[in-house]
Amino acid sequence: RKEVEQDPGPFNVPEGATVAFNCTYSNSASQSFFWYRQDCRKEPKLLMSVYSSGNEDGRFTAQLNRASQYISLLIRDSKLSDSATYLCVVRNSGNTPLVFGKGTRLSVIA
Amino acid sequence: DAGVTQSPTHLIKTRGQQVTLRCSPKSGHDTVSWYQQALGQGPQFIFQYYEEEERQRGNFPDRFSGHQFPNYSSELNVNALLLGDSALYLCASSRFPDEAFFGQGTRLTVV
């Protein structure tokens, strides 16, 4: 079983749609959780950290359920510029390396 | 602040050759991690350097080696290249507990 698993893509949605990505992780001792965004042939960039209380940044909402070892990302009112691959990322403790999921590709269509 | 810079941006090598990739971390960062990203996959951790020592290593063969210099810059070396080593190689720098920043990557093609 992979340490971080994500929904298979791609997701093709119209502009203005709401889209949700899900992710599960296998290490119950994991401490830090993130969503990264990666544009085609570019480096990953931090989109947002994910906290147990849930957090929101504009149109983006992230949720963490430690009991189910489940992370989600909700994008409301999708824009063409949201088209990218979204990577679910976990850090097990301290200064340990990031563990990435395979990524889910989103295409927002006009 | 130049951020994380990697060189070269693209590289084509022949099977069996050796390659060296370079990374300069973001100013103030002391930890460098290297990742390999194959097409359609998420980045896979290769190893991490801190205080000029390899601190952690992922599931990669000994053909992959590295170094960190006193100025915190780092090199990734791959010997005896295989076709399967073709990938985007990403360097990430950080200073615990702050977030890691990635360089733009080096796209390696082995023919």
JSON list of C-alpha atoms in Angstrom, two decimals:
[
{"chain": "A", "resi": 1, "resn": "ARG", "atom": "CA", "xyz": [0.00, 0.00, 0.00]},
{"chain": "A", "resi": 2, "resn": "LYS", "atom": "CA", "xyz": [1.34, 3.43, -0.94]},
{"chain": "A", "resi": 3, "resn": "GLU", "atom": "CA", "xyz": [1.97, 5.80, 1.95]},
{"chain": "A", "resi": 4, "resn": "VAL", "atom": "CA", "xyz": [-0.17, 8.55, 0.38]},
{"chain": "A", "resi": 5, "resn": "GLU", "atom": "CA", "xyz": [-2.99, 7.73, -2.01]},
{"chain": "A", "resi": 6, "resn": "GLN", "atom": "CA", "xyz": [-5.10, 10.16, -4.01]},
{"chain": "A", "resi": 7, "resn": "ASP", "atom": "CA", "xyz": [-8.17, 10.07, -6.21]},
{"chain": "A", "resi": 8, "resn": "PRO", "atom": "CA", "xyz": [-7.26, 9.01, -9.72]},
{"chain": "A", "resi": 9, "resn": "GLY", "atom": "CA", "xyz": [-7.65, 11.82, -12.24]},
{"chain": "A", "resi": 10, "resn": "PRO", "atom": "CA", "xyz": [-8.13, 13.61, -14.40]},
{"chain": "A", "resi": 11, "resn": "PHE", "atom": "CA", "xyz": [-10.98, 15.81, -13.23]},
{"chain": "A", "resi": 12, "resn": "ASN", "atom": "CA", "xyz": [-12.50, 17.86, -16.06]},
{"chain": "A", "resi": 13, "resn": "VAL", "atom": "CA", "xyz": [-14.89, 20.51, -14.74]},
{"chain": "A", "resi": 14, "resn": "PRO", "atom": "CA", "xyz": [-16.56, 23.64, -16.14]},
{"chain": "A", "resi": 15, "resn": "GLU", "atom": "CA", "xyz": [-15.68, 27.09, -14.88]},
{"chain": "A", "resi": 16, "resn": "GLY", "atom": "CA", "xyz": [-17.58, 27.92, -11.72]},
{"chain": "A", "resi": 17, "resn": "ALA", "atom": "CA", "xyz": [-17.88, 24.31, -10.58]},
{"chain": "A", "resi": 18, "resn": "THR", "atom": "CA", "xyz": [-16.98, 23.03, -7.15]},
{"chain": "A", "resi": 19, "resn": "VAL", "atom": "CA", "xyz": [-14.50, 20.17, -7.11]},
{"chain": "A", "resi": 20, "resn": "ALA", "atom": "CA", "xyz": [-13.24, 18.02, -4.24]},
{"chain": "A", "resi": 21, "resn": "PHE", "atom": "CA", "xyz": [-10.04, 16.02, -4.00]},
{"chain": "A", "resi": 22, "resn": "ASN", "atom": "CA", "xyz": [-9.51, 13.28, -1.46]},
{"chain": "A", "resi": 23, "resn": "CYS", "atom": "CA", "xyz": [-6.39, 11.71, -0.08]},
{"chain": "A", "resi": 24, "resn": "THR", "atom": "CA", "xyz": [-5.59, 8.99, 2.47]},
{"chain": "A", "resi": 25, "resn": "TYR", "atom": "CA", "xyz": [-2.34, 8.32, 4.28]},
{"chain": "A", "resi": 26, "resn": "SER", "atom": "CA", "xyz": [-1.15, 5.12, 5.89]},
{"chain": "A", "resi": 27, "resn": "ASN", "atom": "CA", "xyz": [1.16, 6.30, 8.69]},
{"chain": "A", "resi": 28, "resn": "SER", "atom": "CA", "xyz": [-0.95, 7.14, 11.72]},
{"chain": "A", "resi": 29, "resn": "ALA", "atom": "CA", "xyz": [2.04, 8.95, 13.27]},
{"chain": "A", "resi": 30, "resn": "SER", "atom": "CA", "xyz": [2.11, 11.54, 10.47]},
{"chain": "A", "resi": 31, "resn": "GLN", "atom": "CA", "xyz": [2.19, 15.05, 11.85]},
{"chain": "A", "resi": 32, "resn": "SER", "atom": "CA", "xyz": [2.04, 17.59, 9.03]},
{"chain": "A", "resi": 33, "resn": "PHE", "atom": "CA", "xyz": [-0.19, 17.71, 5.99]},
{"chain": "A", "resi": 34, "resn": "PHE", "atom": "CA", "xyz": [-0.17, 19.87, 2.89]},
{"chain": "A", "resi": 35, "resn": "TRP", "atom": "CA", "xyz": [-1.63, 20.40, -0.53]},
{"chain": "A", "resi": 36, "resn": "TYR", "atom": "CA", "xyz": [0.83, 21.40, -3.24]},
{"chain": "A", "resi": 37, "resn": "ARG", "atom": "CA", "xyz": [-0.01, 22.60, -6.72]},
{"chain": "A", "resi": 38, "resn": "GLN", "atom": "CA", "xyz": [2.13, 21.69, -9.72]},
{"chain": "A", "resi": 39, "resn": "ASP", "atom": "CA", "xyz": [1.69, 23.31, -13.12]},
{"chain": "A", "resi": 40, "resn": "CYS", "atom": "CA", "xyz": [2.76, 21.40, -16.22]},
{"chain": "A", "resi": 41, "resn": "ARG", "atom": "CA", "xyz": [6.55, 20.95, -16.33]},
{"chain": "A", "resi": 42, "resn": "LYS", "atom": "CA", "xyz": [7.03, 23.22, -13.31]},
{"chain": "A", "resi": 43, "resn": "GLU", "atom": "CA", "xyz": [8.02, 22.65, -9.69]},
{"chain": "A", "resi": 44, "resn": "PRO", "atom": "CA", "xyz": [5.49, 21.93, -6.93]},
{"chain": "A", "resi": 45, "resn": "LYS", "atom": "CA", "xyz": [4.40, 24.96, -4.94]},
{"chain": "A", "resi": 46, "resn": "LEU", "atom": "CA", "xyz": [2.74, 24.97, -1.54]},
{"chain": "A", "resi": 47, "resn": "LEU", "atom": "CA", "xyz": [-0.97, 25.71, -1.87]},
{"chain": "A", "resi": 48, "resn": "MET", "atom": "CA", "xyz": [-1.90, 25.35, 1.77]},
{"chain": "A", "resi": 49, "resn": "SER", "atom": "CA", "xyz": [-1.14, 23.50, 4.96]},
{"chain": "A", "resi": 50, "resn": "VAL", "atom": "CA", "xyz": [-3.90, 21.37, 6.43]},
{"chain": "A", "resi": 51, "resn": "TYR", "atom": "CA", "xyz": [-4.90, 21.55, 10.08]},
{"chain": "A", "resi": 52, "resn": "SER", "atom": "CA", "xyz": [-7.17, 19.36, 12.18]},
{"chain": "A", "resi": 53, "resn": "SER", "atom": "CA", "xyz": [-9.56, 22.26, 12.67]},
{"chain": "A", "resi": 54, "resn": "GLY", "atom": "CA", "xyz": [-9.83, 22.74, 8.91]},
{"chain": "A", "resi": 55, "resn": "ASN", "atom": "CA", "xyz": [-8.67, 25.84, 7.14]},
{"chain": "A", "resi": 56, "resn": "GLU", "atom": "CA", "xyz": [-9.82, 28.06, 4.34]},
{"chain": "A", "resi": 57, "resn": "ASP", "atom": "CA", "xyz": [-7.98, 30.35, 1.96]},
{"chain": "A", "resi": 58, "resn": "GLY", "atom": "CA", "xyz": [-10.34, 32.17, -0.35]},
{"chain": "A", "resi": 59, "resn": "ARG", "atom": "CA", "xyz": [-11.97, 29.59, -2.64]},
{"chain": "A", "resi": 60, "resn": "PHE", "atom": "CA", "xyz": [-9.90, 26.75, -1.19]},
{"chain": "A", "resi": 61, "resn": "THR", "atom": "CA", "xyz": [-10.84, 24.73, 1.89]},
{"chain": "A", "resi": 62, "resn": "ALA", "atom": "CA", "xyz": [-8.74, 21.92, 3.36]},
{"chain": "A", "resi": 63, "resn": "GLN", "atom": "CA", "xyz": [-9.87, 19.37, 5.93]},
{"chain": "A", "resi": 64, "resn": "LEU", "atom": "CA", "xyz": [-8.03, 16.74, 7.93]},
{"chain": "A", "resi": 65, "resn": "ASN", "atom": "CA", "xyz": [-9.58, 13.74, 9.67]},
{"chain": "A", "resi": 66, "resn": "ARG", "atom": "CA", "xyz": [-6.88, 12.07, 11.77]},
{"chain": "A", "resi": 67, "resn": "ALA", "atom": "CA", "xyz": [-9.13, 9.22, 12.89]},
{"chain": "A", "resi": 68, "resn": "SER", "atom": "CA", "xyz": [-9.81, 8.20, 9.29]},
{"chain": "A", "resi": 69, "resn": "GLN", "atom": "CA", "xyz": [-6.35, 9.31, 8.06]},
{"chain": "A", "resi": 70, "resn": "TYR", "atom": "CA", "xyz": [-8.07, 11.32, 5.37]},
{"chain": "A", "resi": 71, "resn": "ILE", "atom": "CA", "xyz": [-7.31, 14.73, 3.86]},
{"chain": "A", "resi": 72, "resn": "SER", "atom": "CA", "xyz": [-9.49, 16.72, 1.49]},
{"chain": "A", "resi": 73, "resn": "LEU", "atom": "CA", "xyz": [-9.28, 19.83, -0.66]},
{"chain": "A", "resi": 74, "resn": "LEU", "atom": "CA", "xyz": [-12.35, 21.68, -1.89]},
{"chain": "A", "resi": 75, "resn": "ILE", "atom": "CA", "xyz": [-12.14, 24.26, -4.64]},
{"chain": "A", "resi": 76, "resn": "ARG", "atom": "CA", "xyz": [-15.18, 26.48, -5.10]},
{"chain": "A", "resi": 77, "resn": "ASP", "atom": "CA", "xyz": [-16.02, 28.59, -8.16]},
{"chain": "A", "resi": 78, "resn": "SER", "atom": "CA", "xyz": [-13.27, 26.97, -10.27]},
{"chain": "A", "resi": 79, "resn": "LYS", "atom": "CA", "xyz": [-11.24, 29.25, -12.55]},
{"chain": "A", "resi": 80, "resn": "LEU", "atom": "CA", "xyz": [-9.37, 28.35, -15.72]},
{"chain": "A", "resi": 81, "resn": "SER", "atom": "CA", "xyz": [-6.19, 29.22, -13.83]},
{"chain": "A", "resi": 82, "resn": "ASP", "atom": "CA", "xyz": [-6.90, 26.43, -11.31]},
{"chain": "A", "resi": 83, "resn": "SER", "atom": "CA", "xyz": [-5.97, 23.86, -13.98]},
{"chain": "A", "resi": 84, "resn": "ALA", "atom": "CA", "xyz": [-2.97, 22.00, -12.56]},
{"chain": "A", "resi": 85, "resn": "THR", "atom": "CA", "xyz": [-2.00, 18.83, -10.72]},
{"chain": "A", "resi": 86, "resn": "TYR", "atom": "CA", "xyz": [-2.80, 18.84, -7.01]},
{"chain": "A", "resi": 87, "resn": "LEU", "atom": "CA", "xyz": [-0.45, 16.85, -4.80]},
{"chain": "A", "resi": 88, "resn": "CYS", "atom": "CA", "xyz": [-1.37, 15.58, -1.36]},
{"chain": "A", "resi": 89, "resn": "VAL", "atom": "CA", "xyz": [1.71, 15.67, 0.86]},
{"chain": "A", "resi": 90, "resn": "VAL", "atom": "CA", "xyz": [2.47, 14.30, 4.33]},
{"chain": "A", "resi": 91, "resn": "ARG", "atom": "CA", "xyz": [5.41, 14.79, 6.67]},
{"chain": "A", "resi": 92, "resn": "ASN", "atom": "CA", "xyz": [5.83, 12.16, 9.34]},
{"chain": "A", "resi": 93, "resn": "SER", "atom": "CA", "xyz": [7.69, 14.17, 11.95]},
{"chain": "A", "resi": 94, "resn": "GLY", "atom": "CA", "xyz": [10.09, 17.05, 12.50]},
{"chain": "A", "resi": 95, "resn": "ASN", "atom": "CA", "xyz": [12.49, 17.66, 9.65]},
{"chain": "A", "resi": 96, "resn": "THR", "atom": "CA", "xyz": [11.70, 14.40, 7.86]},
{"chain": "A", "resi": 97, "resn": "PRO", "atom": "CA", "xyz": [11.18, 14.52, 4.10]},
{"chain": "A", "resi": 98, "resn": "LEU", "atom": "CA", "xyz": [7.88, 15.20, 2.42]},
{"chain": "A", "resi": 99, "resn": "VAL", "atom": "CA", "xyz": [5.95, 12.18, 1.16]},
{"chain": "A", "resi": 100, "resn": "PHE", "atom": "CA", "xyz": [3.92, 12.90, -1.96]},
{"chain": "A", "resi": 101, "resn": "GLY", "atom": "CA", "xyz": [0.87, 11.29, -3.44]},
{"chain": "A", "resi": 102, "resn": "LYS", "atom": "CA", "xyz": [0.74, 10.65, -7.15]},
{"chain": "A", "resi": 103, "resn": "GLY", "atom": "CA", "xyz": [-1.27, 13.80, -7.75]},
{"chain": "A", "resi": 104, "resn": "THR", "atom": "CA", "xyz": [-4.66, 14.49, -9.28]},
{"chain": "A", "resi": 105, "resn": "ARG", "atom": "CA", "xyz": [-4.89, 16.46, -12.48]},
{"chain": "A", "resi": 106, "resn": "LEU", "atom": "CA", "xyz": [-7.58, 19.12, -12.74]},
{"chain": "A", "resi": 107, "resn": "SER", "atom": "CA", "xyz": [-8.66, 20.70, -16.00]},
{"chain": "A", "resi": 108, "resn": "VAL", "atom": "CA", "xyz": [-11.11, 23.59, -15.76]},
{"chain": "A", "resi": 109, "resn": "ILE", "atom": "CA", "xyz": [-12.91, 24.12, -19.03]},
{"chain": "A", "resi": 110, "resn": "ALA", "atom": "CA", "xyz": [-14.50, 27.36, -20.31]},
{"chain": "B", "resi": 1, "resn": "ASP", "atom": "CA", "xyz": [16.24, 36.67, -3.03]},
{"chain": "B", "resi": 2, "resn": "ALA", "atom": "CA", "xyz": [16.85, 34.25, -5.91]},
{"chain": "B", "resi": 3, "resn": "GLY", "atom": "CA", "xyz": [14.99, 31.34, -4.32]},
{"chain": "B", "resi": 4, "resn": "VAL", "atom": "CA", "xyz": [16.13, 27.80, -5.03]},
{"chain": "B", "resi": 5, "resn": "THR", "atom": "CA", "xyz": [18.12, 27.50, -8.23]},
{"chain": "B", "resi": 6, "resn": "GLN", "atom": "CA", "xyz": [19.02, 24.31, -10.05]},
{"chain": "B", "resi": 7, "resn": "SER", "atom": "CA", "xyz": [21.34, 23.66, -12.94]},
{"chain": "B", "resi": 8, "resn": "PRO", "atom": "CA", "xyz": [21.22, 22.63, -15.64]},
{"chain": "B", "resi": 9, "resn": "THR", "atom": "CA", "xyz": [17.52, 22.91, -16.55]},
{"chain": "B", "resi": 10, "resn": "HIS", "atom": "CA", "xyz": [17.69, 20.19, -19.17]},
{"chain": "B", "resi": 11, "resn": "LEU", "atom": "CA", "xyz": [20.18, 17.42, -19.84]},
{"chain": "B", "resi": 12, "resn": "ILE", "atom": "CA", "xyz": [20.47, 14.50, -22.24]},
{"chain": "B", "resi": 13, "resn": "LYS", "atom": "CA", "xyz": [22.79, 11.64, -21.36]},
{"chain": "B", "resi": 14, "resn": "THR", "atom": "CA", "xyz": [23.55, 8.20, -22.74]},
{"chain": "B", "resi": 15, "resn": "ARG", "atom": "CA", "xyz": [23.02, 4.96, -20.82]},
{"chain": "B", "resi": 16, "resn": "GLY", "atom": "CA", "xyz": [26.01, 4.12, -18.65]},
{"chain": "B", "resi": 17, "resn": "GLN", "atom": "CA", "xyz": [27.18, 7.71, -18.33]},
{"chain": "B", "resi": 18, "resn": "GLN", "atom": "CA", "xyz": [27.39, 9.70, -15.12]},
{"chain": "B", "resi": 19, "resn": "VAL", "atom": "CA", "xyz": [25.61, 12.97, -14.35]},
{"chain": "B", "resi": 20, "resn": "THR", "atom": "CA", "xyz": [25.92, 15.72, -11.73]},
{"chain": "B", "resi": 21, "resn": "LEU", "atom": "CA", "xyz": [23.04, 18.04, -10.92]},
{"chain": "B", "resi": 22, "resn": "ARG", "atom": "CA", "xyz": [23.43, 21.15, -8.80]},
{"chain": "B", "resi": 23, "resn": "CYS", "atom": "CA", "xyz": [21.25, 23.05, -6.37]},
{"chain": "B", "resi": 24, "resn": "SER", "atom": "CA", "xyz": [21.66, 26.38, -4.60]},
{"chain": "B", "resi": 25, "resn": "PRO", "atom": "CA", "xyz": [19.24, 26.74, -1.69]},
{"chain": "B", "resi": 26, "resn": "LYS", "atom": "CA", "xyz": [17.15, 29.74, -0.81]},
{"chain": "B", "resi": 27, "resn": "SER", "atom": "CA", "xyz": [19.00, 32.27, 1.33]},
{"chain": "B", "resi": 28, "resn": "GLY", "atom": "CA", "xyz": [18.89, 31.29, 5.01]},
{"chain": "B", "resi": 29, "resn": "HIS", "atom": "CA", "xyz": [18.08, 27.63, 4.33]},
{"chain": "B", "resi": 30, "resn": "ASP", "atom": "CA", "xyz": [20.41, 24.91, 5.61]},
{"chain": "B", "resi": 31, "resn": "THR", "atom": "CA", "xyz": [18.70, 21.69, 4.53]},
{"chain": "B", "resi": 32, "resn": "VAL", "atom": "CA", "xyz": [18.55, 20.36, 0.99]},
{"chain": "B", "resi": 33, "resn": "SER", "atom": "CA", "xyz": [16.41, 17.43, -0.15]},
{"chain": "B", "resi": 34, "resn": "TRP", "atom": "CA", "xyz": [16.42, 15.81, -3.57]},
{"chain": "B", "resi": 35, "resn": "TYR", "atom": "CA", "xyz": [13.41, 14.21, -5.24]},
{"chain": "B", "resi": 36, "resn": "GLN", "atom": "CA", "xyz": [12.90, 12.29, -8.48]},
{"chain": "B", "resi": 37, "resn": "GLN", "atom": "CA", "xyz": [9.63, 12.78, -10.35]},
{"chain": "B", "resi": 38, "resn": "ALA", "atom": "CA", "xyz": [8.86, 10.39, -13.17]},
{"chain": "B", "resi": 39, "resn": "LEU", "atom": "CA", "xyz": [6.21, 11.34, -15.71]},
{"chain": "B", "resi": 40, "resn": "GLY", "atom": "CA", "xyz": [2.72, 11.06, -14.24]},
{"chain": "B", "resi": 41, "resn": "GLN", "atom": "CA", "xyz": [4.00, 10.34, -10.73]},
{"chain": "B", "resi": 42, "resn": "GLY", "atom": "CA", "xyz": [4.49, 12.36, -7.57]},
{"chain": "B", "resi": 43, "resn": "PRO", "atom": "CA", "xyz": [8.00, 13.29, -6.45]},
{"chain": "B", "resi": 44, "resn": "GLN", "atom": "CA", "xyz": [9.90, 10.46, -4.73]},
{"chain": "B", "resi": 45, "resn": "PHE", "atom": "CA", "xyz": [12.41, 11.29, -1.99]},
{"chain": "B", "resi": 46, "resn": "ILE", "atom": "CA", "xyz": [16.03, 10.44, -2.79]},
{"chain": "B", "resi": 47, "resn": "PHE", "atom": "CA", "xyz": [17.98, 11.88, 0.15]},
{"chain": "B", "resi": 48, "resn": "GLN", "atom": "CA", "xyz": [18.36, 14.85, 2.45]},
{"chain": "B", "resi": 49, "resn": "TYR", "atom": "CA", "xyz": [21.49, 16.78, 3.43]},
{"chain": "B", "resi": 50, "resn": "TYR", "atom": "CA", "xyz": [22.00, 18.84, 6.55]},
{"chain": "B", "resi": 51, "resn": "GLU", "atom": "CA", "xyz": [25.31, 20.11, 7.95]},
{"chain": "B", "resi": 52, "resn": "GLU", "atom": "CA", "xyz": [27.12, 18.54, 5.00]},
{"chain": "B", "resi": 53, "resn": "GLU", "atom": "CA", "xyz": [25.94, 15.04, 5.88]},
{"chain": "B", "resi": 54, "resn": "GLU", "atom": "CA", "xyz": [23.35, 12.73, 4.38]},
{"chain": "B", "resi": 55, "resn": "ARG", "atom": "CA", "xyz": [20.72, 12.57, 7.10]},
{"chain": "B", "resi": 56, "resn": "GLN", "atom": "CA", "xyz": [17.98, 10.51, 5.50]},
{"chain": "B", "resi": 57, "resn": "ARG", "atom": "CA", "xyz": [17.73, 8.38, 2.39]},
{"chain": "B", "resi": 58, "resn": "GLY", "atom": "CA", "xyz": [14.84, 7.05, 0.36]},
{"chain": "B", "resi": 59, "resn": "ASN", "atom": "CA", "xyz": [14.65, 3.77, -1.52]},
{"chain": "B", "resi": 60, "resn": "PHE", "atom": "CA", "xyz": [17.23, 4.55, -4.19]},
{"chain": "B", "resi": 61, "resn": "PRO", "atom": "CA", "xyz": [20.30, 2.49, -5.16]},
{"chain": "B", "resi": 62, "resn": "ASP", "atom": "CA", "xyz": [23.86, 3.47, -4.33]},
{"chain": "B", "resi": 63, "resn": "ARG", "atom": "CA", "xyz": [24.24, 4.77, -7.88]},
{"chain": "B", "resi": 64, "resn": "PHE", "atom": "CA", "xyz": [22.60, 7.89, -6.47]},
{"chain": "B", "resi": 65, "resn": "SER", "atom": "CA", "xyz": [24.94, 9.88, -4.28]},
{"chain": "B", "resi": 66, "resn": "GLY", "atom": "CA", "xyz": [25.21, 13.45, -3.14]},
{"chain": "B", "resi": 67, "resn": "HIS", "atom": "CA", "xyz": [27.12, 16.10, -1.38]},
{"chain": "B", "resi": 68, "resn": "GLN", "atom": "CA", "xyz": [26.46, 19.30, 0.51]},
{"chain": "B", "resi": 69, "resn": "PHE", "atom": "CA", "xyz": [29.01, 22.08, 0.63]},
{"chain": "B", "resi": 70, "resn": "PRO", "atom": "CA", "xyz": [29.77, 24.53, 3.47]},
{"chain": "B", "resi": 71, "resn": "ASN", "atom": "CA", "xyz": [27.66, 27.19, 1.72]},
{"chain": "B", "resi": 72, "resn": "TYR", "atom": "CA", "xyz": [24.69, 24.72, 1.86]},
{"chain": "B", "resi": 73, "resn": "SER", "atom": "CA", "xyz": [24.60, 24.16, -1.90]},
{"chain": "B", "resi": 74, "resn": "SER", "atom": "CA", "xyz": [24.29, 20.56, -2.97]},
{"chain": "B", "resi": 75, "resn": "GLU", "atom": "CA", "xyz": [25.02, 18.14, -5.79]},
{"chain": "B", "resi": 76, "resn": "LEU", "atom": "CA", "xyz": [23.25, 14.98, -6.87]},
{"chain": "B", "resi": 77, "resn": "ASN", "atom": "CA", "xyz": [25.35, 12.43, -8.73]},
{"chain": "B", "resi": 78, "resn": "VAL", "atom": "CA", "xyz": [23.98, 9.47, -10.62]},
{"chain": "B", "resi": 79, "resn": "ASN", "atom": "CA", "xyz": [26.35, 6.81, -11.97]},
{"chain": "B", "resi": 80, "resn": "ALA", "atom": "CA", "xyz": [25.77, 4.17, -14.62]},
{"chain": "B", "resi": 81, "resn": "LEU", "atom": "CA", "xyz": [22.64, 5.86, -15.93]},
{"chain": "B", "resi": 82, "resn": "LEU", "atom": "CA", "xyz": [19.69, 3.71, -16.91]},
{"chain": "B", "resi": 83, "resn": "LEU", "atom": "CA", "xyz": [16.81, 4.60, -19.21]},
{"chain": "B", "resi": 84, "resn": "GLY", "atom": "CA", "xyz": [14.57, 4.50, -16.11]},
{"chain": "B", "resi": 85, "resn": "ASP", "atom": "CA", "xyz": [16.53, 7.35, -14.55]},
{"chain": "B", "resi": 86, "resn": "SER", "atom": "CA", "xyz": [14.87, 9.74, -17.01]},
{"chain": "B", "resi": 87, "resn": "ALA", "atom": "CA", "xyz": [12.83, 12.09, -14.84]},
{"chain": "B", "resi": 88, "resn": "LEU", "atom": "CA", "xyz": [12.50, 15.57, -13.41]},
{"chain": "B", "resi": 89, "resn": "TYR", "atom": "CA", "xyz": [14.94, 15.96, -10.51]},
{"chain": "B", "resi": 90, "resn": "LEU", "atom": "CA", "xyz": [13.77, 18.44, -7.91]},
{"chain": "B", "resi": 91, "resn": "CYS", "atom": "CA", "xyz": [15.76, 20.08, -5.16]},
{"chain": "B", "resi": 92, "resn": "ALA", "atom": "CA", "xyz": [13.96, 21.46, -2.12]},
{"chain": "B", "resi": 93, "resn": "SER", "atom": "CA", "xyz": [15.56, 23.68, 0.49]},
{"chain": "B", "resi": 94, "resn": "SER", "atom": "CA", "xyz": [14.28, 24.42, 3.96]},
{"chain": "B", "resi": 95, "resn": "ARG", "atom": "CA", "xyz": [15.17, 25.56, 7.43]},
{"chain": "B", "resi": 96, "resn": "PHE", "atom": "CA", "xyz": [13.19, 23.63, 10.02]},
{"chain": "B", "resi": 97, "resn": "PRO", "atom": "CA", "xyz": [10.41, 24.20, 10.96]},
{"chain": "B", "resi": 98, "resn": "ASP", "atom": "CA", "xyz": [9.57, 26.43, 8.00]},
{"chain": "B", "resi": 99, "resn": "GLU", "atom": "CA", "xyz": [8.15, 25.22, 4.72]},
{"chain": "B", "resi": 100, "resn": "ALA", "atom": "CA", "xyz": [10.29, 23.76, 1.95]},
{"chain": "B", "resi": 101, "resn": "PHE", "atom": "CA", "xyz": [10.72, 25.56, -1.36]},
{"chain": "B", "resi": 102, "resn": "PHE", "atom": "CA", "xyz": [11.42, 23.75, -4.60]},
{"chain": "B", "resi": 103, "resn": "GLY", "atom": "CA", "xyz": [13.71, 24.69, -7.46]},
{"chain": "B", "resi": 104, "resn": "GLN", "atom": "CA", "xyz": [12.44, 24.56, -11.03]},
{"chain": "B", "resi": 105, "resn": "GLY", "atom": "CA", "xyz": [14.02, 21.14, -11.50]},
{"chain": "B", "resi": 106, "resn": "THR", "atom": "CA", "xyz": [16.43, 19.51, -13.91]},
{"chain": "B", "resi": 107, "resn": "ARG", "atom": "CA", "xyz": [14.83, 17.42, -16.64]},
{"chain": "B", "resi": 108, "resn": "LEU", "atom": "CA", "xyz": [17.13, 14.48, -17.33]},
{"chain": "B", "resi": 109, "resn": "THR", "atom": "CA", "xyz": [16.66, 12.34, -20.41]},
{"chain": "B", "resi": 110, "resn": "VAL", "atom": "CA", "xyz": [18.68, 9.13, -20.74]},
{"chain": "B", "resi": 111, "resn": "VAL", "atom": "CA", "xyz": [18.90, 7.71, -24.25]}
]
